[in-house]
Amino acid sequence: MGHFNWPLTTGKQSIHVAPASRTFRGNLFVLTSELTASAAEIFVLSLLQHPRLTLIGEPTHGILSDTLERHLPNGWHLTLSNEIYRAYDGELYEDVGIPPHIRLYYLGRKGREEGKDPMLERVLKLAGA
């Protein structure tokens, strides 16, 4: 039987992002659903401090962490969620997802086939289009 000598933690690693000299000054609307996962959730997480952000739709999927993959000696393949992403205020959204400011049901393909998209219609209304 193999012995795995994995570190338990690498400690907290803060990431600081500074805005560019020229930035968008308008309102920012982001549509989310349970299909918003992984890198898309990290993107939404990074926007949470934006002063003019409005999230519209459903909570994101809640799978922010990358995975650590290992092949075990018995032939099994192990995938382990091995990161903890925290929002700027320390909040955790793993497993629960990032909640929207305005909750609307995502119709997906069925809605598109029927020519309906209440999330996009709400954005257009909020943007005054």
mmCIF file of C-alpha atoms in Angstrom:
data_model
loop_
_atom_site.group_PDB
_atom_site.id
_atom_site.type_symbol
_atom_site.label_atom_id
_atom_site.label_comp_id
_atom_site.label_asym_id
_atom_site.label_seq_id
_atom_site.Cartn_x
_atom_site.Cartn_y
_atom_site.Cartn_z
ATOM 1 C CA MET A 1 0.000 0.000 0.000
ATOM 2 C CA GLY A 2 1.365 3.441 -0.959
ATOM 3 C CA HIS A 3 2.001 6.259 1.481
ATOM 4 C CA PHE A 4 0.857 9.733 0.474
ATOM 5 C CA ASN A 5 2.728 12.635 1.985
ATOM 6 C CA TRP A 6 0.545 15.579 0.962
ATOM 7 C CA PRO A 7 0.706 18.913 2.779
ATOM 8 C CA LEU A 8 -2.507 19.761 4.613
ATOM 9 C CA THR A 9 -2.424 23.474 3.841
ATOM 10 C CA THR A 10 -0.313 26.121 2.176
ATOM 11 C CA GLY A 11 -1.830 28.946 4.185
ATOM 12 C CA LYS A 12 -3.818 31.959 3.103
ATOM 13 C CA GLN A 13 -2.775 33.632 -0.137
ATOM 14 C CA SER A 14 -4.305 37.061 -0.706
ATOM 15 C CA ILE A 15 -4.768 38.325 -4.233
ATOM 16 C CA HIS A 16 -4.938 42.076 -4.776
ATOM 17 C CA VAL A 17 -6.217 43.489 -8.034
ATOM 18 C CA ALA A 18 -5.881 47.159 -8.955
ATOM 19 C CA PRO A 19 -8.032 48.755 -11.662
ATOM 20 C CA ALA A 20 -6.467 49.930 -14.892
ATOM 21 C CA SER A 21 -6.038 53.649 -15.439
ATOM 22 C CA ARG A 22 -9.085 53.648 -17.732
ATOM 23 C CA THR A 23 -12.051 51.677 -16.458
ATOM 24 C CA PHE A 24 -15.681 51.240 -17.427
ATOM 25 C CA ARG A 25 -17.787 53.725 -15.424
ATOM 26 C CA GLY A 26 -21.261 52.404 -16.226
ATOM 27 C CA ASN A 27 -23.472 49.840 -14.551
ATOM 28 C CA LEU A 28 -22.349 46.242 -14.765
ATOM 29 C CA PHE A 29 -24.989 43.530 -15.156
ATOM 30 C CA VAL A 30 -23.952 39.880 -14.966
ATOM 31 C CA LEU A 31 -26.335 37.014 -15.667
ATOM 32 C CA THR A 32 -25.807 33.902 -13.542
ATOM 33 C CA SER A 33 -27.378 30.476 -13.238
ATOM 34 C CA GLU A 34 -26.499 27.018 -11.963
ATOM 35 C CA LEU A 35 -24.448 26.728 -15.168
ATOM 36 C CA THR A 36 -22.117 29.477 -13.885
ATOM 37 C CA ALA A 37 -19.356 27.320 -12.425
ATOM 38 C CA SER A 38 -15.643 27.015 -11.867
ATOM 39 C CA ALA A 39 -13.718 29.807 -13.642
ATOM 40 C CA ALA A 40 -16.959 31.692 -14.334
ATOM 41 C CA GLU A 41 -17.667 31.689 -10.589
ATOM 42 C CA ILE A 42 -14.171 32.967 -9.845
ATOM 43 C CA PHE A 43 -14.887 35.794 -12.307
ATOM 44 C CA VAL A 44 -18.172 36.632 -10.537
ATOM 45 C CA LEU A 45 -16.401 36.403 -7.163
ATOM 46 C CA SER A 46 -13.792 38.900 -8.369
ATOM 47 C CA LEU A 47 -16.537 41.363 -9.346
ATOM 48 C CA LEU A 48 -18.391 41.371 -6.020
ATOM 49 C CA GLN A 49 -16.743 44.597 -4.828
ATOM 50 C CA HIS A 50 -17.662 46.477 -7.993
ATOM 51 C CA PRO A 51 -19.837 49.404 -6.856
ATOM 52 C CA ARG A 52 -22.210 49.199 -9.828
ATOM 53 C CA LEU A 53 -22.555 45.399 -10.092
ATOM 54 C CA THR A 54 -25.964 43.761 -10.345
ATOM 55 C CA LEU A 55 -26.122 39.957 -10.497
ATOM 56 C CA ILE A 56 -29.301 38.732 -12.166
ATOM 57 C CA GLY A 57 -30.595 35.175 -12.355
ATOM 58 C CA GLU A 58 -29.983 32.194 -10.126
ATOM 59 C CA PRO A 59 -27.196 31.383 -7.657
ATOM 60 C CA THR A 60 -24.024 30.111 -9.282
ATOM 61 C CA HIS A 61 -23.242 26.394 -9.065
ATOM 62 C CA GLY A 62 -20.942 26.537 -6.024
ATOM 63 C CA ILE A 63 -17.907 24.703 -7.404
ATOM 64 C CA LEU A 64 -15.144 27.288 -7.302
ATOM 65 C CA SER A 65 -12.201 25.107 -6.342
ATOM 66 C CA ASP A 66 -9.792 23.487 -8.750
ATOM 67 C CA THR A 67 -9.158 19.824 -8.167
ATOM 68 C CA LEU A 68 -6.118 17.832 -7.223
ATOM 69 C CA GLU A 69 -6.012 14.639 -9.299
ATOM 70 C CA ARG A 70 -4.157 11.488 -8.327
ATOM 71 C CA HIS A 71 -3.981 7.948 -9.659
ATOM 72 C CA LEU A 72 -4.000 5.467 -6.811
ATOM 73 C CA PRO A 73 -1.931 2.268 -6.787
ATOM 74 C CA ASN A 74 -5.074 0.121 -7.085
ATOM 75 C CA GLY A 75 -5.991 1.827 -10.392
ATOM 76 C CA TRP A 76 -8.568 4.200 -8.974
ATOM 77 C CA HIS A 77 -8.573 7.848 -9.934
ATOM 78 C CA LEU A 78 -8.973 10.347 -7.078
ATOM 79 C CA THR A 79 -10.162 13.918 -7.541
ATOM 80 C CA LEU A 80 -10.062 16.154 -4.489
ATOM 81 C CA SER A 81 -11.327 19.702 -4.140
ATOM 82 C CA ASN A 82 -8.256 21.325 -2.669
ATOM 83 C CA GLU A 83 -8.793 25.092 -2.544
ATOM 84 C CA ILE A 84 -10.885 27.502 -0.565
ATOM 85 C CA TYR A 85 -11.881 30.677 -2.372
ATOM 86 C CA ARG A 86 -13.142 33.482 -0.150
ATOM 87 C CA ALA A 87 -14.814 36.690 -1.251
ATOM 88 C CA TYR A 88 -13.294 40.052 -0.325
ATOM 89 C CA ASP A 89 -15.336 40.010 2.898
ATOM 90 C CA GLY A 90 -14.287 36.460 3.841
ATOM 91 C CA GLU A 91 -17.561 34.861 2.711
ATOM 92 C CA LEU A 92 -17.427 31.296 1.330
ATOM 93 C CA TYR A 93 -19.606 30.320 -1.636
ATOM 94 C CA GLU A 94 -18.367 26.750 -2.172
ATOM 95 C CA ASP A 95 -21.329 24.348 -2.400
ATOM 96 C CA VAL A 96 -23.953 27.123 -1.994
ATOM 97 C CA GLY A 97 -23.102 29.365 -4.937
ATOM 98 C CA ILE A 98 -23.015 33.140 -5.207
ATOM 99 C CA PRO A 99 -26.548 34.531 -4.834
ATOM 100 C CA PRO A 100 -27.892 37.047 -7.354
ATOM 101 C CA HIS A 101 -29.116 40.501 -6.396
ATOM 102 C CA ILE A 102 -32.214 39.965 -8.544
ATOM 103 C CA ARG A 103 -33.524 36.411 -8.608
ATOM 104 C CA LEU A 104 -34.934 35.231 -11.948
ATOM 105 C CA TYR A 105 -35.443 31.716 -13.229
ATOM 106 C CA TYR A 106 -33.065 30.682 -16.014
ATOM 107 C CA LEU A 107 -34.997 29.199 -18.930
ATOM 108 C CA GLY A 108 -31.969 27.867 -20.805
ATOM 109 C CA ARG A 109 -32.373 26.236 -24.194
ATOM 110 C CA LYS A 110 -36.152 25.867 -23.828
ATOM 111 C CA GLY A 111 -36.500 29.605 -23.320
ATOM 112 C CA ARG A 112 -34.251 30.437 -26.260
ATOM 113 C CA GLU A 113 -36.220 28.100 -28.512
ATOM 114 C CA GLU A 114 -39.406 29.889 -27.444
ATOM 115 C CA GLY A 115 -37.776 33.297 -27.935
ATOM 116 C CA LYS A 116 -37.950 34.138 -24.216
ATOM 117 C CA ASP A 117 -35.167 35.395 -21.994
ATOM 118 C CA PRO A 118 -36.503 37.153 -18.875
ATOM 119 C CA MET A 119 -32.984 37.653 -17.522
ATOM 120 C CA LEU A 120 -31.846 39.543 -20.611
ATOM 121 C CA GLU A 121 -35.142 41.456 -20.752
ATOM 122 C CA ARG A 122 -34.561 42.567 -17.145
ATOM 123 C CA VAL A 123 -31.043 43.771 -17.979
ATOM 124 C CA LEU A 124 -32.316 45.735 -20.961
ATOM 125 C CA LYS A 125 -34.996 47.311 -18.797
ATOM 126 C CA LEU A 126 -32.491 48.236 -16.065
ATOM 127 C CA ALA A 127 -30.070 49.621 -18.655
ATOM 128 C CA GLY A 128 -32.829 51.709 -20.193
ATOM 129 C CA ALA A 129 -32.513 50.061 -23.590
#
